Tab-separated table of C-alpha atoms and ligand atoms in Angstrom:
chain	number	residue	atom	x	y	z
Q	1	MET	CA	-4.266	6.998	-12.084
Q	2	THR	CA	-7.127	9.292	-11.221
Q	3	THR	CA	-10.278	9.928	-13.131
Q	4	THR	CA	-10.672	13.504	-12.062
Q	5	ASP	CA	-8.604	16.625	-11.726
Q	6	ARG	CA	-11.209	18.296	-9.584
Q	7	PRO	CA	-11.177	16.821	-6.126
Q	8	HIS	CA	-13.053	19.778	-4.705
Q	9	ALA	CA	-15.843	19.751	-7.256
Q	10	SER	CA	-19.292	19.274	-5.813
Q	11	SER	CA	-20.598	15.733	-5.602
Q	12	ALA	CA	-23.283	14.059	-7.668
Q	13	ARG	CA	-25.766	14.469	-4.810
Q	14	GLY	CA	-24.577	17.786	-3.458
Q	15	ASP	CA	-22.118	18.216	-0.609
Q	16	GLN	CA	-24.767	18.794	2.036
Q	17	ALA	CA	-25.610	15.095	1.953
Q	18	ARG	CA	-22.022	14.405	3.003
Q	19	GLU	CA	-22.170	16.001	6.438
Q	20	GLY	CA	-22.920	13.500	9.204
Q	21	GLY	CA	-24.945	10.600	7.876
Q	22	LEU	CA	-24.270	6.906	8.107
Q	23	LEU	CA	-21.010	5.222	7.120
Q	24	SER	CA	-21.181	1.503	6.331
Q	25	VAL	CA	-18.093	-0.680	6.541
Q	26	VAL	CA	-18.207	-3.970	4.628
Q	27	ILE	CA	-15.792	-6.750	5.569
Q	28	PRO	CA	-15.666	-10.161	3.872
Q	29	CYS	CA	-14.464	-12.880	6.263
Q	30	HIS	CA	-13.357	-16.392	5.475
Q	31	ASP	CA	-11.705	-18.256	8.337
Q	32	GLU	CA	-10.631	-15.063	10.078
Q	33	SER	CA	-11.132	-16.216	13.656
Q	34	ALA	CA	-7.519	-15.379	14.561
Q	35	VAL	CA	-7.825	-11.716	13.683
Q	36	ILE	CA	-11.462	-10.668	13.760
Q	37	ASP	CA	-11.613	-9.382	17.348
Q	38	ALA	CA	-8.508	-7.263	16.832
Q	39	THR	CA	-9.956	-5.917	13.587
Q	40	HIS	CA	-13.187	-4.970	15.297
Q	41	ALA	CA	-11.348	-3.230	18.132
Q	42	ARG	CA	-9.203	-1.171	15.718
Q	43	LEU	CA	-12.246	-0.250	13.634
Q	44	THR	CA	-14.438	0.826	16.519
Q	45	ALA	CA	-11.592	2.938	17.901
Q	46	VAL	CA	-11.182	4.818	14.658
Q	47	LEU	CA	-14.688	5.138	13.192
Q	48	PRO	CA	-15.921	7.801	15.675
Q	49	LEU	CA	-13.190	10.083	14.263
Q	50	THR	CA	-15.132	10.272	11.003
Q	51	GLY	CA	-17.948	12.281	12.618
Q	52	MET	CA	-20.470	9.875	11.124
Q	53	GLU	CA	-22.745	7.251	12.572
Q	54	HIS	CA	-21.578	3.845	11.442
Q	55	GLU	CA	-22.574	0.250	10.865
Q	56	ILE	CA	-20.108	-2.595	10.341
Q	57	ILE	CA	-21.305	-5.377	8.074
Q	58	TYR	CA	-19.309	-8.568	8.421
Q	59	VAL	CA	-20.009	-11.118	5.711
Q	60	ASP	CA	-19.075	-14.619	6.777
Q	61	ASP	CA	-18.132	-16.393	3.572
Q	62	GLY	CA	-18.605	-20.002	4.640
Q	63	SER	CA	-15.898	-20.077	7.314
Q	64	HIS	CA	-14.873	-23.478	8.675
Q	65	ASP	CA	-13.471	-22.080	11.911
Q	66	ASP	CA	-15.438	-20.176	14.561
Q	67	THR	CA	-15.419	-16.836	12.721
Q	68	LEU	CA	-19.223	-16.798	12.594
Q	69	GLU	CA	-19.554	-17.456	16.326
Q	70	LYS	CA	-17.162	-14.595	17.025
Q	71	LEU	CA	-19.137	-12.309	14.714
Q	72	GLU	CA	-22.360	-13.285	16.455
Q	73	ALA	CA	-20.774	-12.399	19.786
Q	74	LEU	CA	-19.721	-8.994	18.396
Q	75	ALA	CA	-23.266	-8.385	17.125
Q	76	ALA	CA	-24.706	-9.330	20.506
Q	77	ARG	CA	-22.745	-6.627	22.298
Q	78	ASP	CA	-22.573	-3.929	19.620
Q	79	ALA	CA	-25.823	-2.754	17.977
Q	80	ARG	CA	-23.859	-1.289	15.075
Q	81	VAL	CA	-22.611	-4.713	13.989
Q	82	ARG	CA	-24.503	-6.614	11.302
Q	83	VAL	CA	-23.608	-10.087	10.159
Q	84	ILE	CA	-24.518	-11.792	6.924
Q	85	ALA	CA	-23.767	-15.499	6.976
Q	86	LEU	CA	-23.553	-16.929	3.479
Q	87	SER	CA	-24.699	-20.501	3.080
Q	88	ARG	CA	-21.240	-21.670	1.954
Q	89	ASN	CA	-17.971	-20.250	0.612
Q	90	PHE	CA	-18.926	-18.185	-2.441
Q	91	GLY	CA	-15.635	-16.280	-2.745
Q	92	GLN	CA	-14.500	-12.848	-1.675
Q	93	GLN	CA	-16.094	-11.021	-4.615
Q	94	ALA	CA	-19.518	-12.455	-3.819
Q	95	ALA	CA	-19.062	-11.774	-0.104
Q	96	MET	CA	-18.162	-8.130	-0.708
Q	97	SER	CA	-21.076	-7.792	-3.139
Q	98	ALA	CA	-23.474	-9.200	-0.531
Q	99	GLY	CA	-22.207	-6.622	1.958
Q	100	LEU	CA	-22.548	-3.782	-0.549
Q	101	ALA	CA	-26.100	-4.836	-1.285
Q	102	ALA	CA	-26.991	-4.812	2.397
Q	103	ALA	CA	-25.268	-1.529	3.307
Q	104	SER	CA	-27.497	1.447	3.937
Q	105	GLY	CA	-24.854	4.142	4.501
Q	106	SER	CA	-24.511	7.277	2.411
Q	107	ALA	CA	-20.928	6.068	1.938
Q	108	VAL	CA	-19.563	2.523	2.137
Q	109	VAL	CA	-16.015	1.475	2.992
Q	110	ILE	CA	-14.863	-1.940	1.792
Q	111	THR	CA	-11.899	-3.448	3.588
Q	112	ASP	CA	-10.344	-6.842	4.303
Q	113	ALA	CA	-10.629	-8.543	7.682
Q	114	ASP	CA	-6.897	-9.021	8.294
Q	115	LEU	CA	-5.782	-5.429	9.060
Q	116	GLN	CA	-3.527	-5.298	5.994
Q	117	ASP	CA	-5.479	-2.166	5.182
Q	118	PRO	CA	-5.142	0.032	8.294
Q	119	PRO	CA	-8.544	1.284	9.523
Q	120	GLU	CA	-6.796	4.520	10.532
Q	121	VAL	CA	-6.911	5.541	6.830
Q	122	ILE	CA	-10.726	5.573	6.828
Q	123	PRO	CA	-11.151	9.099	8.299
Q	124	GLU	CA	-8.959	10.436	5.476
Q	125	MET	CA	-11.155	8.659	2.946
Q	126	VAL	CA	-14.214	10.249	4.540
Q	127	ASP	CA	-12.551	13.678	4.322
Q	128	ARG	CA	-11.950	13.153	0.602
Q	129	TRP	CA	-15.545	12.083	0.175
Q	130	ARG	CA	-16.723	15.240	1.949
Q	131	ASP	CA	-14.558	17.205	-0.486
Q	132	GLY	CA	-16.667	15.768	-3.302
Q	133	VAL	CA	-14.727	12.656	-4.301
Q	134	ASP	CA	-17.102	9.768	-5.021
Q	135	VAL	CA	-14.608	6.905	-4.787
Q	136	ALA	CA	-11.664	7.411	-2.426
Q	137	TYR	CA	-9.572	4.345	-3.149
Q	138	GLY	CA	-6.617	3.176	-1.139
Q	139	ARG	CA	-3.463	3.280	-3.191
Q	140	ARG	CA	-0.554	1.311	-1.817
Q	141	ARG	CA	2.670	3.180	-1.248
Q	142	ALA	CA	4.465	0.228	0.323
Q	143	ARG	CA	3.484	-3.379	0.822
Q	144	ASP	CA	5.197	-5.144	3.672
Q	145	GLY	CA	4.918	-8.843	4.160
Q	146	GLU	CA	4.526	-9.856	0.510
Q	147	THR	CA	7.064	-11.831	-1.513
Q	148	ARG	CA	8.999	-10.088	-4.279
Q	149	PHE	CA	7.382	-12.495	-6.718
Q	150	LYS	CA	3.888	-11.473	-5.627
Q	151	LEU	CA	4.764	-7.773	-5.761
Q	152	LEU	CA	6.189	-8.087	-9.262
Q	153	THR	CA	3.389	-10.213	-10.705
Q	154	ALA	CA	0.726	-8.031	-9.058
Q	155	SER	CA	2.319	-4.874	-10.430
Q	156	LEU	CA	2.586	-6.351	-13.940
Q	157	PHE	CA	-0.965	-7.643	-13.851
Q	158	HIS	CA	-2.377	-4.317	-12.656
Q	159	ARG	CA	-0.751	-2.522	-15.552
Q	160	LEU	CA	-1.801	-5.103	-18.120
Q	161	PHE	CA	-5.309	-5.054	-16.718
Q	162	ALA	CA	-5.506	-1.251	-16.803
Q	163	ALA	CA	-4.418	-1.321	-20.459
Q	164	ALA	CA	-6.995	-3.999	-21.328
Q	165	VAL	CA	-10.024	-2.383	-19.690
Q	166	PRO	CA	-11.818	0.296	-21.742
Q	167	TYR	CA	-12.283	2.798	-18.897
Q	168	PRO	CA	-9.876	4.436	-16.430
Q	169	MET	CA	-8.597	1.812	-14.003
Q	170	PRO	CA	-6.484	2.689	-10.974
Q	171	VAL	CA	-3.300	0.672	-10.451
Q	172	ASP	CA	-1.612	-0.495	-7.240
Q	173	THR	CA	-4.930	-0.611	-5.517
Q	174	GLY	CA	-6.993	-3.398	-4.015
Q	175	ASP	CA	-10.444	-3.615	-2.495
Q	176	PHE	CA	-9.863	-1.020	0.225
Q	177	LYS	CA	-11.926	2.004	-0.747
Q	178	LEU	CA	-14.740	4.344	0.214
Q	179	VAL	CA	-17.591	4.427	-2.256
Q	180	ASP	CA	-20.383	7.005	-2.373
Q	181	ARG	CA	-24.008	5.837	-2.252
Q	182	ALA	CA	-24.605	6.850	-5.898
Q	183	VAL	CA	-21.782	4.535	-7.021
Q	184	VAL	CA	-22.935	1.741	-4.691
Q	185	ASP	CA	-26.433	1.984	-6.165
Q	186	ALA	CA	-25.046	1.874	-9.709
Q	187	VAL	CA	-23.011	-1.258	-8.938
Q	188	ASN	CA	-25.813	-2.972	-7.005
Q	189	ALA	CA	-28.201	-2.374	-9.895
Q	190	LEU	CA	-26.044	-4.282	-12.376
Q	191	PRO	CA	-27.801	-7.479	-13.426
Q	192	GLU	CA	-24.617	-9.496	-13.866
Q	193	ARG	CA	-24.081	-12.316	-11.424
Q	194	ARG	CA	-20.375	-12.894	-11.530
Q	195	ARG	CA	-18.878	-9.754	-10.127
Q	196	TYR	CA	-15.372	-8.406	-10.052
Q	197	LEU	CA	-15.776	-5.301	-7.930
Q	198	ARG	CA	-12.320	-3.894	-8.619
Q	199	SER	CA	-13.444	-3.222	-12.154
Q	200	LEU	CA	-17.178	-2.647	-11.567
Q	201	VAL	CA	-16.574	0.336	-9.283
Q	202	PRO	CA	-14.329	2.104	-11.853
Q	203	TRP	CA	-16.829	1.101	-14.552
Q	204	ALA	CA	-19.543	3.042	-12.729
Q	205	GLY	CA	-17.580	6.250	-13.278
Q	206	PHE	CA	-17.999	9.306	-11.017
Q	207	ARG	CA	-14.972	10.939	-9.399
Q	208	HIS	CA	-12.153	8.716	-8.224
Q	209	GLU	CA	-9.160	9.856	-6.172
Q	210	PRO	CA	-6.382	7.897	-4.474
Q	211	VAL	CA	-5.656	7.982	-0.770
Q	212	TRP	CA	-2.066	6.816	-0.335
Q	213	TYR	CA	-1.291	4.376	2.451
Q	214	ASP	CA	1.215	1.720	3.527
Q	215	ARG	CA	-0.103	-1.806	3.350
Q	216	HIS	CA	0.863	-3.932	6.334
Q	217	PRO	CA	1.450	-7.634	6.716
Q	218	ARG	CA	-1.555	-9.694	7.761
Q	219	ALA	CA	-2.105	-9.207	11.522
Q	220	ALA	CA	-2.885	-12.896	12.112
Q	221	GLY	CA	-4.049	-15.959	10.229
Q	222	VAL	CA	-3.012	-16.944	6.710
Q	223	THR	CA	-3.833	-15.774	3.194
Q	224	LYS	CA	-6.853	-17.436	1.593
Q	225	TYR	CA	-5.314	-17.167	-1.879
Q	226	SER	CA	-3.074	-19.901	-3.214
Q	227	PRO	CA	-1.117	-19.019	-6.383
Q	228	TRP	CA	-3.588	-21.122	-8.366
Q	229	LYS	CA	-6.595	-19.266	-6.889
Q	230	LEU	CA	-4.876	-15.968	-7.719
Q	231	ILE	CA	-4.376	-17.037	-11.333
Q	232	ARG	CA	-8.053	-17.981	-11.585
Q	233	LEU	CA	-9.048	-14.637	-10.109
Q	234	ALA	CA	-6.812	-12.822	-12.594
Q	235	GLY	CA	-8.382	-14.750	-15.478
Q	236	ASP	CA	-11.849	-13.954	-14.199
Q	237	ALA	CA	-10.968	-10.307	-13.842
Q	238	LEU	CA	-9.674	-10.082	-17.420
Q	239	VAL	CA	-12.478	-11.967	-19.121
Q	240	LEU	CA	-15.255	-10.287	-17.111
Q	241	SER	CA	-13.904	-6.799	-17.672
Q	242	SER	CA	-12.264	-6.747	-21.082
Q	243	ASP	CA	-12.574	-7.945	-24.681
Q	244	ALA	CA	-8.788	-7.753	-25.117
Q	245	PRO	CA	-8.173	-11.547	-24.896
Q	246	ILE	CA	-10.562	-12.105	-27.811
Q	247	ARG	CA	-8.785	-9.391	-29.785
Q	248	LEU	CA	-5.577	-11.291	-29.105
Q	249	THR	CA	-6.919	-14.175	-31.191
Q	250	TRP	CA	-7.241	-11.763	-34.120
Q	251	ALA	CA	-3.612	-10.773	-33.660
Q	252	ALA	CA	-2.589	-14.445	-33.574
Q	253	ALA	CA	-4.598	-15.129	-36.731
Q	254	ALA	CA	-2.993	-12.149	-38.490
Q	255	ALA	CA	0.501	-13.247	-37.469
Q	256	LEU	CA	-0.119	-16.771	-38.786
Q	257	LEU	CA	-1.455	-15.343	-42.038
Q	258	VAL	CA	1.674	-13.240	-42.535
Q	259	VAL	CA	3.891	-16.269	-41.900
Q	260	GLY	CA	1.773	-18.377	-44.256
Q	261	VAL	CA	1.902	-15.844	-47.087
Q	262	ALA	CA	5.645	-15.350	-46.651
Q	263	ALA	CA	6.243	-19.103	-46.678
Q	264	THR	CA	4.089	-19.545	-49.804
Q	265	LEU	CA	5.892	-16.771	-51.648
Q	266	THR	CA	9.252	-18.199	-50.665
Q	267	ALA	CA	8.186	-21.624	-51.901
Q	268	VAL	CA	6.881	-20.276	-55.227
Q	269	VAL	CA	9.939	-18.117	-55.850
Q	270	GLY	CA	12.177	-21.003	-54.844
Q	271	ALA	CA	10.364	-23.386	-57.199
Q	272	LEU	CA	10.613	-20.952	-60.107
Q	273	ALA	CA	14.299	-20.307	-59.508
Q	274	ALA	CA	15.181	-23.959	-59.085
Q	275	PRO	CA	12.499	-26.293	-60.542
Q	276	GLU	CA	14.336	-29.338	-59.227
Q	277	PRO	CA	13.765	-29.321	-55.435
Q	278	ARG	CA	17.081	-29.810	-53.821
Q	279	THR	CA	16.219	-29.231	-50.197
Q	280	ALA	CA	14.460	-31.832	-48.169
Q	281	VAL	CA	12.225	-30.600	-45.333
Q	282	SER	CA	12.875	-32.537	-42.187
Q	283	LEU	CA	10.008	-34.276	-40.414
Q	284	SER	CA	10.803	-32.461	-37.203
Q	285	ALA	CA	10.464	-29.088	-38.991
Q	286	ILE	CA	6.997	-30.080	-40.204
Q	287	VAL	CA	6.007	-31.250	-36.748
Q	288	ALA	CA	7.283	-27.985	-35.258
Q	289	VAL	CA	5.270	-25.830	-37.645
Q	290	ALA	CA	2.146	-27.966	-37.302
Q	291	SER	CA	2.388	-27.880	-33.505
Q	292	LEU	CA	2.813	-24.121	-33.487
Q	293	VAL	CA	-0.245	-23.624	-35.678
Q	294	ALA	CA	-2.274	-26.107	-33.623
Q	295	ALA	CA	-1.198	-24.423	-30.388
Q	296	VAL	CA	-2.245	-20.994	-31.591
Q	297	GLN	CA	-5.590	-22.340	-32.770
Q	298	THR	CA	-6.274	-24.276	-29.598
Q	299	PHE	CA	-5.292	-21.281	-27.531
Q	300	SER	CA	-7.748	-19.144	-29.490
Q	301	VAL	CA	-10.550	-21.653	-29.000
Q	302	ALA	CA	-9.760	-21.783	-25.270
Q	303	ILE	CA	-10.005	-17.992	-25.019
Q	304	VAL	CA	-13.362	-18.032	-26.792
Q	305	GLY	CA	-14.397	-20.830	-24.423
Q	306	GLU	CA	-13.671	-18.643	-21.411
Q	307	TYR	CA	-16.199	-16.120	-22.685
Q	308	VAL	CA	-18.722	-18.785	-23.667
Q	309	VAL	CA	-18.635	-20.439	-20.267
Q	310	ARG	CA	-19.222	-17.120	-18.534
Q	311	ALA	CA	-22.075	-16.307	-20.892
Q	312	TYR	CA	-23.521	-19.715	-20.051
Q	313	ARG	CA	-23.233	-19.050	-16.320
Q	314	GLU	CA	-25.017	-15.748	-16.731
Q	315	ALA	CA	-27.738	-17.460	-18.794
Q	316	GLN	CA	-28.234	-19.999	-16.005
Q	317	GLY	CA	-29.026	-17.029	-13.806
Q	318	ARG	CA	-28.040	-18.547	-10.483
Q	319	PRO	CA	-27.687	-16.023	-7.661
Q	320	PRO	CA	-24.047	-15.140	-6.953
Q	321	TRP	CA	-24.492	-15.926	-3.248
Q	322	VAL	CA	-27.099	-17.308	-0.902
Q	323	VAL	CA	-27.711	-15.846	2.554
Q	324	ARG	CA	-28.231	-18.348	5.353
Q	325	ARG	CA	-28.744	-15.829	8.154
Q	326	ALA	CA	-28.746	-12.078	8.529
Q	327	ILE	CA	-28.125	-10.773	12.041
Q	328	GLY	CA	-28.579	-7.259	13.374
Q	329	PHE	CA	-30.501	-5.748	10.493
Q	330	GLY	CA	-33.757	-5.409	12.407
Q	331	PRO	CA	-37.226	-5.978	10.982
Q	332	GLU	CA	-36.508	-3.885	7.898
Q	333	ALA	CA	-33.800	-6.374	6.928
Q	334	GLY	CA	-35.085	-6.643	3.385
Q	335	ARG	CA	-31.999	-4.951	1.989
Q	336	ALA	CA	-29.782	-7.750	3.189
Q	337	ALA	CA	-31.873	-10.236	1.332
Q	338	THR	CA	-32.568	-8.718	-2.025
Q	339	PRO	CA	-29.700	-6.974	-3.789
Q	340	SER	CA	-30.717	-6.497	-7.398
Q	341	GLY	CA	-33.218	-9.285	-6.938
Q	342	ALA	CA	-30.392	-11.782	-6.858
Q	343	VAL	CA	-30.375	-13.086	-3.351
Q	344	THR	CA	-32.808	-15.359	-1.676
Q	345	SER	CA	-33.660	-16.823	1.675
Q	346	ALA	CA	-32.269	-14.382	4.210
Q	347	ARG	CA	-34.023	-14.042	7.481
Q	348	ALA	CA	-33.431	-11.319	9.990
Q	349	ALA	CA	-32.451	-12.243	13.514
T	1	UDP	N1	-12.039	-13.840	1.758
T	1	UDP	C1	-13.372	-14.219	1.605
T	1	UDP	N2	-13.648	-15.346	0.894
T	1	UDP	C2	-12.676	-16.116	0.320
T	1	UDP	C3	-11.327	-15.699	0.454
T	1	UDP	C4	-11.051	-14.553	1.170
T	1	UDP	O1	-14.266	-13.548	2.109
T	1	UDP	O2	-13.009	-17.132	-0.296
T	1	UDP	C5	-11.730	-12.613	2.522
T	1	UDP	C6	-10.695	-12.784	3.618
T	1	UDP	O3	-11.280	-13.216	4.822
T	1	UDP	C7	-10.103	-11.387	3.722
T	1	UDP	C8	-10.177	-10.884	2.284
T	1	UDP	O4	-11.150	-11.697	1.635
T	1	UDP	O5	-10.885	-10.540	4.529
T	1	UDP	C9	-8.833	-10.990	1.562
T	1	UDP	O6	-8.310	-12.299	1.703
T	1	UDP	P1	-6.770	-12.545	2.039
T	1	UDP	O7	-6.337	-11.601	3.093
T	1	UDP	O8	-6.612	-14.006	2.361
T	1	UDP	O9	-6.086	-12.227	0.659
T	1	UDP	P2	-4.640	-11.551	0.429
T	1	UDP	O10	-4.639	-10.266	1.207
T	1	UDP	O11	-3.630	-12.526	0.949
T	1	UDP	O12	-4.553	-11.345	-1.045
T	2	MG	MG1	-5.047	-10.107	3.199
């Protein structure tokens, strides 16, 4: 789905700002030692084709392998590499948000570390951006290397999610996208701590257009998402971005009410027609009905709880990530440390 029919309309900041300039690339990395050098090589081969200066911001999200050492080595030999080392594993959403907050480009590309999203698509995204598109998001034509189960559940979830969110939401798309500075600023300025960027970027509005591409299998290493972690992420995405689950409890309440009224009427009519009760209700029927009602009620309370717990987390006000080290940002490294006032204790190296 697109949110504009006018890909050639002028941008929010005027098209002149889109010639040359700096392109930032943000890459969250968790245990990506097996692939990171190859990723860097592919990126640096392709980024000059954009006609922009570039910086690559790797965010090490508490890796246990030697990803950080490899990133440090890249930074030591390439002045355009910046590294943000988070103090532990805060999750991909936090890692990407930390990178977005530290990026100083007039456009920012977000991509995974594992080459599933081919860097060769980036110049096309930049072209779209120059045409006036504010968010050029990668839309997957094909996805090799995923199980049928994952493809089906992902497709279903994307469509359910798009229906549940009250603003236009692209489907069949992941984190791979180019985002204009105006949109980056809007997202960085949000005070919320727990961030689901796939819905925050569409929330910000502006002009979105797809760039179609084929998603490849992971070049090396393994996925960091177990099915359980994916389910948690999906739950987070829904509750953070939509009120639809709460509305569902209204629907459940209404359905129970209808059943209750119908059952009462049936009982009254039955009693009037035949004052002597002739039918005995089995115990198992009572247990079944009681369990159903209890299940619906407990389910509703659990849904409310999901919102309450997130409200509580926001009230606690903890930063969504903590920076242990920032490398390659130079003395003006402040940006790496203070996105929307949320991050503490970075020091430039
Ligand atoms: N990632 C991260 N923190 C995490 C999990 C993942 O920064 O806790 C990064 C990971 O290194 C990769 C991207 O997020 O660059 C997507 O992860 P992955 O490729 O494992 O997910 P999949 O493509 O299998 O859904
Ligand atoms: Mg991947």
